[in-house]
Amino acid sequence: MVADVHRILSRGGVFMYPRDAREPGRPGRLRLLYEANPMSFIVEQAGGAATDGRTRILDVPATSLHQRVAVFLGSKNEVERATSYHRSD
């Protein structure tokens, strides 16, 4: 993920790891506290955006240490477009 975020920051684009309906108890594979939040903070400081498909990653309340979330991060325009598609489902 770090290499992908570096590429996004230097070249643009979007990183997507959408939620998985196969396991409803695990809506994503990336951990909120030590994968999604730090990368989201860096991307937002660079002028991008980061969501879980519905809400901003940094606004998602942590309920457990290993809580997993879906992640869409990168260029603000592209993340907003991907989030709008994800919300329409």
N, CA, C and O atoms as a DFTB+ gen file, in Angstrom:
356 C
 N C O
     1  1       0.821      -1.187       0.000
     2  2       0.000       0.000       0.000
     3  2       0.870       1.257       0.000
     4  3       0.529       2.240      -0.659
     5  1       1.964       1.239       0.715
     6  2       2.842       2.406       0.781
     7  2       3.391       2.737      -0.607
     8  3       3.439       3.905      -0.990
     9  1       3.796       1.736      -1.346
    10  2       4.311       1.968      -2.694
    11  2       3.218       2.524      -3.606
    12  3       3.480       3.405      -4.424
    13  1       1.996       2.012      -3.467
    14  2       0.889       2.524      -4.275
    15  2       0.577       3.970      -3.930
    16  3       0.319       4.772      -4.827
    17  1       0.593       4.320      -2.655
    18  2       0.320       5.701      -2.248
    19  2       1.434       6.618      -2.747
    20  3       1.160       7.744      -3.160
    21  1       2.664       6.164      -2.715
    22  2       3.772       6.961      -3.252
    23  2       3.561       7.234      -4.735
    24  3       3.743       8.362      -5.194
    25  1       3.181       6.212      -5.478
    26  2       2.915       6.377      -6.908
    27  2       1.768       7.352      -7.138
    28  3       1.842       8.193      -8.035
    29  1       0.711       7.251      -6.341
    30  2      -0.438       8.158      -6.476
    31  2      -0.033       9.588      -6.177
    32  3      -0.459      10.507      -6.876
    33  1       0.783       9.795      -5.151
    34  2       1.206      11.147      -4.810
    35  2       2.118      11.748      -5.877
    36  3       2.095      12.959      -6.097
    37  1       2.908      10.925      -6.534
    38  2       3.830      11.461      -7.539
    39  2       3.232      11.519      -8.943
    40  3       3.604      12.391      -9.729
    41  1       2.322      10.618      -9.270
    42  2       1.783      10.568     -10.629
    43  2       0.284      10.797     -10.716
    44  3      -0.236      11.022     -11.809
    45  1      -0.415      10.748      -9.608
    46  2      -1.868      10.883      -9.626
    47  2      -2.543       9.530      -9.706
    48  3      -1.883       8.505      -9.878
    49  1      -3.839       9.528      -9.583
    50  2      -4.601       8.288      -9.676
    51  2      -5.386       8.027      -8.420
    52  3      -5.603       8.917      -7.598
    53  1      -5.810       6.786      -8.286
    54  2      -6.636       6.406      -7.144
    55  2      -6.288       4.978      -6.720
    56  3      -5.984       4.129      -7.557
    57  1      -6.336       4.727      -5.412
    58  2      -6.118       3.402      -4.823
    59  2      -7.473       2.949      -4.303
    60  3      -8.096       3.657      -3.513
    61  1      -7.939       1.783      -4.733
    62  2      -9.243       1.291      -4.293
    63  2      -9.131      -0.108      -3.714
    64  3      -8.525      -1.002      -4.304
    65  1      -9.726      -0.272      -2.552
    66  2      -9.877      -1.584      -1.942
    67  2     -11.296      -1.630      -1.408
    68  3     -11.511      -1.399      -0.218
    69  1     -12.284      -1.929      -2.273
    70  2     -13.694      -1.849      -1.865
    71  2     -14.081      -2.924      -0.860
    72  3     -13.362      -3.902      -0.656
    73  1     -15.232      -2.715      -0.240
    74  2     -15.712      -3.698       0.738
    75  2     -16.097      -4.982       0.042
    76  3     -16.428      -4.992      -1.143
    77  1     -16.048      -6.056       0.789
    78  2     -16.291      -7.389       0.259
    79  2     -17.554      -7.942       0.905
    80  3     -17.628      -8.028       2.131
    81  1     -18.537      -8.314       0.115
    82  2     -19.814      -8.803       0.641
    83  2     -19.752     -10.259       1.100
    84  3     -20.688     -10.745       1.734
    85  1     -18.663     -10.961       0.787
    86  2     -18.573     -12.369       1.173
    87  2     -18.487     -12.554       2.677
    88  3     -18.998     -13.540       3.207
    89  1     -17.846     -11.617       3.378
    90  2     -17.723     -11.701       4.830
    91  2     -18.259     -10.407       5.434
    92  3     -17.511      -9.437       5.556
    93  1     -19.550     -10.369       5.819
    94  2     -20.138      -9.125       6.326
    95  2     -19.473      -8.596       7.594
    96  3     -19.517      -7.391       7.841
    97  1     -18.872      -9.439       8.388
    98  2     -18.187      -8.999       9.603
    99  2     -16.872      -8.304       9.332
   100  3     -16.359      -7.588      10.191
   101  1     -16.321      -8.506       8.146
   102  2     -15.059      -7.870       7.738
   103  2     -15.299      -7.073       6.458
   104  3     -15.127      -7.603       5.360
   105  1     -15.692      -5.813       6.585
   106  2     -16.045      -5.031       5.403
   107  2     -14.862      -4.631       4.521
   108  3     -15.071      -4.044       3.460
   109  1     -13.664      -4.922       4.915
   110  2     -12.491      -4.611       4.110
   111  2     -11.315      -5.421       4.595
   112  3     -11.439      -6.188       5.551
   113  1     -10.171      -5.263       3.950
   114  2      -8.987      -6.007       4.386
   115  2      -7.936      -5.131       5.021
   116  3      -7.013      -5.641       5.657
   117  1      -8.051      -3.805       4.865
   118  2      -7.049      -2.909       5.443
   119  2      -7.488      -2.467       6.830
   120  3      -8.652      -2.126       7.042
   121  1      -6.561      -2.474       7.765
   122  2      -6.889      -2.112       9.141
   123  2      -6.953      -0.592       9.281
   124  3      -6.100       0.135       8.773
   125  1      -7.988      -0.136       9.985
   126  2      -8.250       1.292      10.110
   127  2      -7.132       2.028      10.823
   128  3      -6.635       3.033      10.315
   129  1      -6.724       1.547      11.993
   130  2      -5.810       2.313      12.833
   131  2      -4.392       2.410      12.316
   132  3      -3.755       3.449      12.490
   133  1      -3.875       1.376      11.691
   134  2      -2.475       1.468      11.286
   135  2      -2.216       1.201       9.823
   136  3      -1.071       0.955       9.445
   137  1      -3.228       1.237       8.990
   138  2      -3.032       1.211       7.546
   139  2      -3.842       2.331       6.891
   140  3      -3.278       3.192       6.216
   141  1      -5.149       2.323       7.087
   142  2      -6.022       3.282       6.403
   143  2      -5.863       4.708       6.929
   144  3      -5.723       5.637       6.133
   145  1      -5.882       4.904       8.245
   146  2      -5.790       6.260       8.792
   147  2      -4.473       6.965       8.462
   148  3      -4.519       8.110       8.014
   149  1      -3.312       6.356       8.656
   150  2      -2.069       7.067       8.334
   151  2      -1.954       7.445       6.859
   152  3      -1.548       8.561       6.538
   153  1      -2.306       6.524       5.959
   154  2      -2.218       6.824       4.532
   155  2      -3.258       7.875       4.141
   156  3      -2.980       8.732       3.302
   157  1      -4.438       7.821       4.731
   158  2      -5.476       8.817       4.449
   159  2      -5.028      10.201       4.882
   160  3      -5.266      11.182       4.178
   161  1      -4.381      10.285       6.034
   162  2      -3.892      11.572       6.522
   163  2      -2.879      12.162       5.548
   164  3      -2.953      13.344       5.212
   165  1      -1.941      11.349       5.098
   166  2      -0.905      11.816       4.169
   167  2      -1.532      12.275       2.852
   168  3      -1.178      13.332       2.329
   169  1      -2.456      11.487       2.321
   170  2      -3.086      11.834       1.040
   171  2      -3.907      13.114       1.170
   172  3      -3.879      13.955       0.272
   173  1      -4.636      13.273       2.274
   174  2      -5.433      14.484       2.458
   175  2      -4.547      15.716       2.641
   176  3      -4.904      16.800       2.180
   177  1      -3.412      15.568       3.298
   178  2      -2.494      16.690       3.450
   179  2      -1.903      17.102       2.100
   180  3      -1.512      18.256       1.919
   181  1      -1.838      16.175       1.167
   182  2      -1.323      16.466      -0.174
   183  2      -2.414      17.002      -1.101
   184  3      -2.140      17.296      -2.265
   185  1      -3.650      17.134      -0.601
   186  2      -4.731      17.693      -1.407
   187  2      -5.673      16.668      -1.991
   188  3      -6.550      17.019      -2.781
   189  1      -5.519      15.423      -1.628
   190  2      -6.392      14.364      -2.134
   191  2      -7.547      14.102      -1.197
   192  3      -7.877      14.931      -0.349
   193  1      -8.158      12.945      -1.353
   194  2      -9.293      12.555      -0.513
   195  2      -9.181      11.070      -0.198
   196  3      -8.515      10.316      -0.907
   197  1      -9.853      10.662       0.894
   198  2      -9.868       9.259       1.287
   199  2     -11.203       8.937       1.935
   200  3     -11.609       9.589       2.897
   201  1     -11.891       7.919       1.401
   202  2     -13.182       7.508       1.956
   203  2     -13.228       5.996       2.086
   204  3     -12.361       5.282       1.581
   205  1     -14.256       5.527       2.773
   206  2     -14.499       4.087       2.844
   207  2     -15.623       3.687       1.894
   208  3     -16.168       2.588       1.994
   209  1     -15.959       4.571       0.987
   210  2     -17.054       4.331       0.062
   211  2     -18.293       5.104       0.452
   212  3     -19.196       5.302      -0.360
   213  1     -18.331       5.539       1.702
   214  2     -19.473       6.300       2.199
   215  2     -19.058       7.531       2.980
   216  3     -19.630       8.604       2.792
   217  1     -18.073       7.394       3.850
   218  2     -17.644       8.506       4.691
   219  2     -16.133       8.666       4.621
   220  3     -15.414       7.763       4.193
   221  1     -15.676       9.816       5.043
   222  2     -14.247      10.111       5.094
   223  2     -13.564       9.139       6.069
   224  3     -14.079       8.899       7.161
   225  1     -12.438       8.591       5.691
   226  2     -11.728       7.602       6.524
   227  2     -11.392       8.168       7.899
   228  3     -11.560       7.481       8.906
   229  1     -10.924       9.403       7.954
   230  2     -10.518       9.976       9.236
   231  2     -11.711      10.260      10.152
   232  3     -11.513      10.553      11.331
   233  1     -12.936      10.181       9.642
   234  2     -14.138      10.358      10.462
   235  2     -14.737       9.039      10.929
   236  3     -15.697       9.044      11.699
   237  1     -14.196       7.914      10.483
   238  2     -14.703       6.601      10.888
   239  2     -14.250       6.338      12.318
   240  3     -13.050       6.343      12.588
   241  1     -15.190       6.106      13.246
   242  2     -14.793       5.848      14.633
   243  2     -14.178       4.452      14.783
   244  3     -14.683       3.476      14.229
   245  1     -13.105       4.378      15.523
   246  2     -12.446       3.088      15.774
   247  2     -13.207       2.355      16.881
   248  3     -13.372       2.876      17.984
   249  1     -13.662       1.148      16.574
   250  2     -14.386       0.350      17.559
   251  2     -13.551      -0.804      18.105
   252  3     -13.857      -1.355      19.162
   253  1     -12.497      -1.164      17.379
   254  2     -11.601      -2.209      17.873
   255  2     -10.209      -1.989      17.283
   256  3     -10.043      -1.252      16.311
   257  1      -9.233      -2.628      17.875
   258  2      -7.849      -2.439      17.455
   259  2      -7.619      -2.910      16.021
   260  3      -6.884      -2.267      15.271
   261  1      -8.232      -4.014      15.636
   262  2      -8.012      -4.594      14.311
   263  2      -9.206      -4.379      13.381
   264  3      -9.443      -5.187      12.483
   265  1      -9.955      -3.302      13.589
   266  2     -11.107      -2.988      12.740
   267  2     -10.654      -2.816      11.294
   268  3      -9.649      -2.157      11.027
   269  1     -11.389      -3.402      10.378
   270  2     -11.039      -3.331       8.959
   271  2     -12.040      -2.461       8.217
   272  3     -13.219      -2.412       8.568
   273  1     -11.558      -1.776       7.190
   274  2     -12.406      -0.876       6.410
   275  2     -12.069      -0.983       4.923
   276  3     -10.987      -1.429       4.540
   277  1     -13.023      -0.563       4.103
   278  2     -12.767      -0.395       2.674
   279  2     -12.027       0.925       2.501
   280  3     -12.157       1.818       3.339
   281  1     -11.258       1.059       1.433
   282  2     -10.466       2.276       1.239
   283  2     -10.517       2.721      -0.223
   284  3     -10.309       1.929      -1.142
   285  1     -10.796       3.995      -0.406
   286  2     -10.680       4.677      -1.690
   287  2      -9.858       5.918      -1.408
   288  3     -10.331       6.797      -0.688
   289  1      -8.657       6.031      -1.935
   290  2      -7.859       7.228      -1.678
   291  2      -7.056       7.616      -2.906
   292  3      -6.671       6.780      -3.724
   293  1      -6.815       8.931      -3.005
   294  2      -6.049       9.456      -4.129
   295  2      -6.552      10.817      -4.548
   296  3      -6.911      11.641      -3.707
   297  1      -6.577      11.054      -5.845
   298  2      -7.027      12.319      -6.408
   299  2      -8.455      12.614      -5.959
   300  3      -9.327      11.748      -6.025
   301  1      -8.685      13.840      -5.504
   302  2      -9.989      14.203      -4.951
   303  2     -11.129      13.943      -5.940
   304  3     -12.161      13.396      -5.553
   305  1     -10.960      14.324      -7.199
   306  2     -12.008      14.124      -8.200
   307  2     -12.294      12.652      -8.443
   308  3     -13.453      12.246      -8.529
   309  1     -11.245      11.853      -8.555
   310  2     -11.432      10.431      -8.823
   311  2     -12.024       9.701      -7.626
   312  3     -12.839       8.796      -7.804
   313  1     -11.634      10.072      -6.412
   314  2     -12.200       9.447      -5.216
   315  2     -13.678       9.803      -5.088
   316  3     -14.491       8.948      -4.737
   317  1     -14.034      11.053      -5.368
   318  2     -15.443      11.444      -5.313
   319  2     -16.264      10.672      -6.342
   320  3     -17.392      10.272      -6.054
   321  1     -15.715      10.460      -7.531
   322  2     -16.420       9.683      -8.552
   323  2     -16.598       8.233      -8.111
   324  3     -17.694       7.686      -8.229
   325  1     -15.540       7.603      -7.605
   326  2     -15.630       6.213      -7.146
   327  2     -16.585       6.081      -5.969
   328  3     -17.329       5.103      -5.881
   329  1     -16.572       7.052      -5.068
   330  2     -17.476       7.029      -3.923
   331  2     -18.922       7.166      -4.375
   332  3     -19.803       6.510      -3.820
   333  1     -19.180       8.000      -5.365
   334  2     -20.552       8.143      -5.862
   335  2     -21.039       6.837      -6.489
   336  3     -22.208       6.485      -6.333
   337  1     -20.174       6.118      -7.191
   338  2     -20.554       4.816      -7.741
   339  2     -20.823       3.820      -6.622
   340  3     -21.773       3.042      -6.697
   341  1     -20.004       3.842      -5.602
   342  2     -20.135       2.896      -4.499
   343  2     -21.419       3.174      -3.693
   344  3     -22.081       2.242      -3.236
   345  1     -21.753       4.426      -3.527
   346  2     -22.972       4.794      -2.794
   347  2     -24.230       4.396      -3.535
   348  3     -25.248       4.106      -2.905
   349  1     -24.187       4.375      -4.867
   350  2     -25.392       4.077      -5.649
   351  2     -25.792       2.619      -5.583
   352  3     -26.912       2.278      -5.961
   353  1     -24.903       1.735      -5.109
   354  2     -25.241       0.295      -4.996
   355  2     -26.173       0.031      -3.859
   356  3     -26.553      -1.117      -3.627
